[in-house]
Amino acid sequence: MVTRRRLTWSGMLLRWEWLLVVLLILVCVINASLSPYFLDVRNLFDMTFNFMERAIIALPMAFIIISANIDLSVASILAMSTVLMAVIFQKGVNIWLASLLGLGIGTLAGWVNGVLTAKVRLPSLVVTLGTYALYRGVAYVVLGDKAVTGYPAEFTYLGQGYIPGTPVPVPLVLFSVLAVLFGLVLHRTTFGRYVFAIGSNELACRYSGVAVDRIKIILFMVAGFMSALAGIILAARFGSTRPNIATGFELDVITAVVLGGVDIFGGQGNMVGVVLALFLIGVVRYGMSLKNVPGQVQTTVVGMLLIVAILLPQLLRRLAARRPSA
């Protein structure tokens, strides 16, 4: 029942991804015409600082949406795990040990989402909508309106540093390695094929003996781990932690995944499109920042992109269905 999806790199680039490439070039041309600082090489690399945390979370989110689920709690997991990491550090624990504990807390939060979704059979939308509020609430209860600062320089290097002798930010290198790893797992392993199969027909997968529940729990645990990792990078970049950290990140993450060609109803998608969409949204936001466009307006634009990303594939399918066959 589980079929192997033969996705070649050339095949993928002849589809939705080409439109993303064209849009990316178009937005770069527009930004360059609006600001003389846009095409500066250092600025282009520095631009990636602003969305690498979202990009890291988008990788597991692609898996979850392809499996016909969703996780609305990723930004709240980020906040809760980062706040708890910060408080542990404030108590005198070594920052790296505190970071490991933060990663464990994020993974545990993802496990809760996975168990409620896979074992209790609750819709992931409902589960993660609840934990979205729960995990963010824990962050506020633990830290209140305060902020934790005073991180050591070797820690902040993770979020602010460059590869020695180059303008390449450390978070960009980390994301690049993770993107290749997640792409290989999704498109070149049995686990990845099962994720596609679950998104296409979960019931058939169960009858075929696929460990659907275990795969779902793993997906949510990985999302929790990656959210906590993104939180560590974000705390290192800011040099501080607050309970409202990463508010609204889930919108950008889901938008990038869907805009990248992942079907919101599951069963289809690829990692190349997700990466292109991440950079497209990053360039759009950076261009608006150069023109001092307020953050609320930027969020509105991203929301419109999400609607277009969901509607456009549906319209294309309907047009294709109406086209008379040869």
Short mmCIF file of C-alpha atoms in Angstrom, two decimals:
data_model
loop_
_atom_site.label_atom_id
_atom_site.label_comp_id
_atom_site.label_asym_id
_atom_site.label_seq_id
_atom_site.Cartn_x
_atom_site.Cartn_y
_atom_site.Cartn_z
CA MET A 1 0.00 0.00 0.00
CA VAL A 2 2.80 2.40 0.87
CA THR A 3 4.12 3.66 -2.44
CA ARG A 4 7.56 5.13 -2.99
CA ARG A 5 7.42 8.72 -4.20
CA ARG A 6 10.17 9.15 -6.74
CA LEU A 7 11.09 12.78 -6.22
CA THR A 8 14.20 13.88 -8.07
CA TRP A 9 15.72 17.30 -7.55
CA SER A 10 15.20 18.21 -11.21
CA GLY A 11 11.60 17.02 -11.09
CA MET A 12 10.82 19.12 -8.06
CA LEU A 13 12.34 22.26 -9.58
CA LEU A 14 10.04 21.99 -12.59
CA ARG A 15 6.95 22.52 -10.51
CA TRP A 16 5.73 24.97 -7.85
CA GLU A 17 9.30 25.78 -6.83
CA TRP A 18 9.97 27.66 -10.06
CA LEU A 19 7.19 30.12 -9.22
CA LEU A 20 8.81 30.65 -5.81
CA VAL A 21 12.18 31.32 -7.47
CA VAL A 22 10.59 33.87 -9.80
CA LEU A 23 8.79 35.54 -6.88
CA LEU A 24 12.00 35.60 -4.86
CA ILE A 25 13.89 37.31 -7.71
CA LEU A 26 11.01 39.76 -8.25
CA VAL A 27 10.90 40.73 -4.56
CA CYS A 28 14.70 41.19 -4.53
CA VAL A 29 14.49 43.49 -7.58
CA ILE A 30 11.73 45.54 -5.94
CA ASN A 31 13.63 45.78 -2.65
CA ALA A 32 16.82 46.81 -4.48
CA SER A 33 14.95 49.57 -6.28
CA LEU A 34 13.48 50.82 -2.99
CA SER A 35 16.70 50.78 -0.95
CA PRO A 36 20.36 51.11 -2.02
CA TYR A 37 21.39 49.09 1.06
CA PHE A 38 19.50 45.92 0.10
CA LEU A 39 22.08 44.37 -2.26
CA ASP A 40 24.98 44.81 0.13
CA VAL A 41 26.42 41.31 0.67
CA ARG A 42 26.83 41.80 4.42
CA ASN A 43 23.23 43.04 4.71
CA LEU A 44 21.94 40.06 2.75
CA PHE A 45 23.67 37.64 5.09
CA ASP A 46 22.62 39.64 8.16
CA MET A 47 19.02 39.53 6.90
CA THR A 48 18.94 35.79 7.63
CA PHE A 49 19.40 36.46 11.36
CA ASN A 50 15.79 37.65 11.40
CA PHE A 51 14.12 34.42 10.31
CA MET A 52 16.46 31.52 11.05
CA GLU A 53 14.54 30.60 14.23
CA ARG A 54 11.30 30.38 12.26
CA ALA A 55 13.13 28.40 9.56
CA ILE A 56 14.36 25.84 12.09
CA ILE A 57 10.79 25.26 13.33
CA ALA A 58 9.43 25.05 9.76
CA LEU A 59 11.44 21.89 9.03
CA PRO A 60 9.51 19.59 11.41
CA MET A 61 6.30 21.52 10.72
CA ALA A 62 6.55 20.37 7.07
CA PHE A 63 6.57 16.75 8.26
CA ILE A 64 3.57 17.34 10.52
CA ILE A 65 1.45 19.03 7.84
CA ILE A 66 2.37 16.38 5.24
CA SER A 67 1.04 13.81 7.74
CA ALA A 68 -2.28 15.75 7.69
CA ASN A 69 -1.77 17.26 11.14
CA ILE A 70 -0.78 20.68 12.42
CA ASP A 71 1.01 22.12 15.45
CA LEU A 72 -0.13 25.57 16.58
CA SER A 73 1.86 25.39 19.82
CA VAL A 74 5.41 25.60 18.42
CA ALA A 75 5.95 29.25 19.41
CA SER A 76 4.52 28.57 22.88
CA ILE A 77 6.82 25.54 23.29
CA LEU A 78 9.70 27.81 22.28
CA ALA A 79 8.67 30.37 24.90
CA MET A 80 8.10 27.87 27.72
CA SER A 81 11.31 25.90 27.17
CA THR A 82 13.40 29.05 26.77
CA VAL A 83 11.94 30.68 29.87
CA LEU A 84 12.55 27.55 31.95
CA MET A 85 16.09 27.32 30.54
CA ALA A 86 16.66 30.96 31.50
CA VAL A 87 15.32 30.50 35.03
CA ILE A 88 17.50 27.42 35.53
CA PHE A 89 20.51 29.43 34.33
CA GLN A 90 19.55 32.24 36.70
CA LYS A 91 19.68 29.75 39.59
CA GLY A 92 23.39 29.24 38.85
CA VAL A 93 23.31 26.22 36.56
CA ASN A 94 25.81 26.15 33.67
CA ILE A 95 24.22 27.64 30.52
CA TRP A 96 24.92 24.56 28.41
CA LEU A 97 23.36 22.22 30.97
CA ALA A 98 20.40 24.60 31.21
CA SER A 99 20.11 24.50 27.40
CA LEU A 100 20.03 20.70 27.45
CA LEU A 101 17.25 20.82 30.02
CA GLY A 102 15.41 23.32 27.81
CA LEU A 103 15.67 20.92 24.86
CA GLY A 104 14.31 18.14 27.05
CA ILE A 105 11.38 20.30 28.17
CA GLY A 106 10.55 21.16 24.55
CA THR A 107 10.69 17.49 23.56
CA LEU A 108 8.43 16.58 26.48
CA ALA A 109 5.92 19.26 25.45
CA GLY A 110 5.91 17.80 21.93
CA TRP A 111 5.40 14.31 23.39
CA VAL A 112 2.26 15.54 25.17
CA ASN A 113 0.93 16.90 21.86
CA GLY A 114 1.77 13.62 20.13
CA VAL A 115 0.17 11.36 22.72
CA LEU A 116 -3.05 13.39 22.86
CA THR A 117 -3.20 13.34 19.05
CA ALA A 118 -2.14 9.75 18.35
CA LYS A 119 -3.31 7.78 21.39
CA VAL A 120 -6.32 9.78 22.58
CA ARG A 121 -7.25 10.41 18.92
CA LEU A 122 -8.01 14.12 19.41
CA PRO A 123 -7.61 16.39 16.36
CA SER A 124 -4.15 17.96 16.35
CA LEU A 125 -5.76 21.35 15.69
CA VAL A 126 -7.71 21.15 18.95
CA VAL A 127 -4.84 19.67 20.97
CA THR A 128 -2.26 22.23 19.93
CA LEU A 129 -4.73 25.10 20.21
CA GLY A 130 -5.08 24.13 23.85
CA THR A 131 -1.37 23.67 24.48
CA TYR A 132 -0.72 26.91 22.57
CA ALA A 133 -2.37 28.72 25.49
CA LEU A 134 -1.10 26.31 28.16
CA TYR A 135 2.61 26.47 27.31
CA ARG A 136 2.60 30.25 26.83
CA GLY A 137 0.75 30.57 30.13
CA VAL A 138 3.43 28.55 31.90
CA ALA A 139 6.07 30.92 30.53
CA TYR A 140 4.19 33.92 31.97
CA VAL A 141 3.56 32.22 35.32
CA VAL A 142 7.23 31.31 35.73
CA LEU A 143 8.80 34.60 34.64
CA GLY A 144 6.00 37.17 34.93
CA ASP A 145 6.87 40.47 33.30
CA LYS A 146 10.58 40.07 34.03
CA ALA A 147 13.46 39.28 31.70
CA VAL A 148 16.52 37.10 32.16
CA THR A 149 19.77 38.57 30.86
CA GLY A 150 23.49 38.14 31.44
CA TYR A 151 24.15 35.19 29.17
CA PRO A 152 27.87 34.42 28.61
CA ALA A 153 29.52 35.46 25.35
CA GLU A 154 30.09 31.88 24.18
CA PHE A 155 26.32 31.34 24.38
CA THR A 156 25.29 34.54 22.59
CA TYR A 157 27.74 33.60 19.81
CA LEU A 158 25.21 30.95 18.79
CA GLY A 159 22.70 33.61 17.82
CA GLN A 160 24.91 36.58 16.97
CA GLY A 161 28.18 35.14 15.70
CA TYR A 162 29.72 34.61 12.26
CA ILE A 163 31.83 31.82 10.87
CA PRO A 164 35.39 33.17 11.42
CA GLY A 165 36.70 35.16 8.44
CA THR A 166 33.36 35.18 6.62
CA PRO A 167 30.09 37.18 6.68
CA VAL A 168 28.13 33.92 7.13
CA PRO A 169 26.04 33.85 10.35
CA VAL A 170 26.27 30.78 12.58
CA PRO A 171 22.45 30.26 12.65
CA LEU A 172 22.42 30.14 8.82
CA VAL A 173 25.00 27.35 8.81
CA LEU A 174 23.07 25.44 11.45
CA PHE A 175 19.84 25.77 9.49
CA SER A 176 21.52 24.69 6.23
CA VAL A 177 22.79 21.47 7.81
CA LEU A 178 19.40 20.75 9.39
CA ALA A 179 17.54 21.47 6.12
CA VAL A 180 19.67 18.94 4.23
CA LEU A 181 19.18 16.38 7.01
CA PHE A 182 15.40 16.83 7.14
CA GLY A 183 15.19 16.80 3.33
CA LEU A 184 17.04 13.50 3.15
CA VAL A 185 14.85 11.94 5.84
CA LEU A 186 11.65 13.13 4.13
CA HIS A 187 12.54 12.13 0.57
CA ARG A 188 15.05 9.31 0.91
CA THR A 189 13.97 7.15 3.86
CA THR A 190 11.19 4.72 4.70
CA PHE A 191 10.18 6.99 7.59
CA GLY A 192 9.61 9.84 5.12
CA ARG A 193 7.53 7.62 2.85
CA TYR A 194 5.37 6.62 5.81
CA VAL A 195 4.79 10.30 6.63
CA PHE A 196 3.49 10.88 3.08
CA ALA A 197 1.39 7.72 3.27
CA ILE A 198 -0.19 8.71 6.59
CA GLY A 199 -1.12 12.09 5.14
CA SER A 200 -2.66 10.45 2.06
CA ASN A 201 -4.66 7.74 3.82
CA GLU A 202 -4.11 7.13 7.53
CA LEU A 203 -6.67 4.35 7.80
CA ALA A 204 -5.06 2.36 4.99
CA CYS A 205 -1.68 2.78 6.71
CA ARG A 206 -3.08 1.33 9.93
CA TYR A 207 -4.47 -1.70 8.09
CA SER A 208 -1.09 -2.11 6.36
CA GLY A 209 0.70 -2.40 9.67
CA VAL A 210 2.40 0.99 9.69
CA ALA A 211 3.06 2.22 13.24
CA VAL A 212 1.01 5.36 12.70
CA ASP A 213 0.71 6.35 16.36
CA ARG A 214 4.45 5.98 16.98
CA ILE A 215 5.31 8.03 13.88
CA LYS A 216 2.91 10.79 14.90
CA ILE A 217 4.34 10.98 18.40
CA ILE A 218 7.87 11.14 16.97
CA LEU A 219 6.85 13.98 14.64
CA PHE A 220 5.45 16.08 17.49
CA MET A 221 8.45 15.29 19.72
CA VAL A 222 10.84 16.43 16.98
CA ALA A 223 8.78 19.60 16.54
CA GLY A 224 9.06 20.24 20.29
CA PHE A 225 12.82 19.63 20.25
CA MET A 226 13.33 21.94 17.26
CA SER A 227 11.14 24.64 18.82
CA ALA A 228 13.29 24.54 21.95
CA LEU A 229 16.44 24.67 19.79
CA ALA A 230 15.04 27.72 17.97
CA GLY A 231 14.36 29.26 21.38
CA ILE A 232 17.98 28.82 22.41
CA ILE A 233 19.14 30.51 19.19
CA LEU A 234 16.63 33.33 19.69
CA ALA A 235 17.64 33.89 23.32
CA ALA A 236 21.29 33.94 22.24
CA ARG A 237 20.52 36.49 19.50
CA PHE A 238 18.60 38.83 21.83
CA GLY A 239 20.87 38.20 24.82
CA SER A 240 17.72 38.00 26.95
CA THR A 241 14.57 35.96 27.49
CA ARG A 242 11.02 37.21 28.08
CA PRO A 243 7.75 35.23 28.28
CA ASN A 244 6.38 36.98 25.17
CA ILE A 245 9.33 35.78 23.08
CA ALA A 246 8.45 34.50 19.57
CA THR A 247 4.84 35.68 19.74
CA GLY A 248 3.20 35.04 16.36
CA PHE A 249 5.98 32.81 15.03
CA GLU A 250 3.50 30.03 14.28
CA LEU A 251 1.87 32.18 11.57
CA ASP A 252 5.14 32.66 9.67
CA VAL A 253 6.08 29.00 10.07
CA ILE A 254 2.78 27.62 8.76
CA THR A 255 2.73 30.21 5.98
CA ALA A 256 6.21 29.20 4.82
CA VAL A 257 5.37 25.51 4.83
CA VAL A 258 2.11 25.92 2.91
CA LEU A 259 3.57 28.53 0.56
CA GLY A 260 6.38 26.06 -0.10
CA GLY A 261 3.91 23.68 -1.73
CA VAL A 262 2.99 21.45 1.21
CA ASP A 263 -0.69 20.54 0.94
CA ILE A 264 -2.53 21.82 4.01
CA PHE A 265 -4.65 18.63 3.84
CA GLY A 266 -1.56 16.39 3.88
CA GLY A 267 0.08 13.85 1.58
CA GLN A 268 2.06 16.24 -0.64
CA GLY A 269 5.03 18.57 -0.37
CA ASN A 270 8.81 18.80 -0.48
CA MET A 271 11.57 20.42 1.49
CA VAL A 272 13.02 22.46 -1.39
CA GLY A 273 9.79 24.45 -1.68
CA VAL A 274 9.68 25.04 2.07
CA VAL A 275 13.23 26.43 2.11
CA LEU A 276 12.48 28.72 -0.87
CA ALA A 277 9.30 29.96 0.80
CA LEU A 278 11.20 30.68 4.02
CA PHE A 279 13.66 32.90 2.18
CA LEU A 280 10.83 34.54 0.21
CA ILE A 281 9.00 35.52 3.42
CA GLY A 282 12.29 36.62 4.97
CA VAL A 283 13.12 38.85 2.01
CA VAL A 284 9.59 40.30 1.99
CA ARG A 285 9.80 41.16 5.69
CA TYR A 286 13.34 42.56 5.32
CA GLY A 287 12.26 44.78 2.44
CA MET A 288 9.39 46.15 4.48
CA SER A 289 11.71 46.73 7.43
CA LEU A 290 14.05 48.79 5.22
CA LYS A 291 11.08 51.02 4.40
CA ASN A 292 10.10 51.17 8.11
CA VAL A 293 6.81 49.37 7.54
CA PRO A 294 5.24 48.68 10.99
CA GLY A 295 5.30 45.13 12.31
CA GLN A 296 1.48 44.88 12.33
CA VAL A 297 1.41 45.62 8.59
CA GLN A 298 4.12 43.01 7.98
CA THR A 299 2.02 40.43 9.84
CA THR A 300 -0.97 41.38 7.68
CA VAL A 301 1.07 40.80 4.52
CA VAL A 302 2.22 37.38 5.79
CA GLY A 303 -1.40 36.50 6.59
CA MET A 304 -2.39 37.42 3.03
CA LEU A 305 0.43 35.22 1.71
CA LEU A 306 -0.97 32.32 3.77
CA ILE A 307 -4.44 32.77 2.24
CA VAL A 308 -2.97 32.93 -1.27
CA ALA A 309 -0.82 29.86 -0.57
CA ILE A 310 -3.91 27.88 0.43
CA LEU A 311 -6.25 29.18 -2.27
CA LEU A 312 -3.97 29.13 -5.31
CA PRO A 313 -3.31 25.35 -5.44
CA GLN A 314 -7.05 24.71 -5.00
CA LEU A 315 -7.87 27.05 -7.90
CA LEU A 316 -5.21 25.43 -10.11
CA ARG A 317 -6.61 21.96 -9.37
CA ARG A 318 -10.15 23.08 -10.26
CA LEU A 319 -8.95 24.65 -13.50
CA ALA A 320 -7.07 21.47 -14.36
CA ALA A 321 -10.18 19.39 -13.63
CA ARG A 322 -12.29 21.53 -15.99
CA ARG A 323 -9.73 21.27 -18.79
CA PRO A 324 -10.99 18.85 -21.48
CA SER A 325 -8.83 15.77 -21.81
CA ALA A 326 -7.00 15.23 -25.10
#
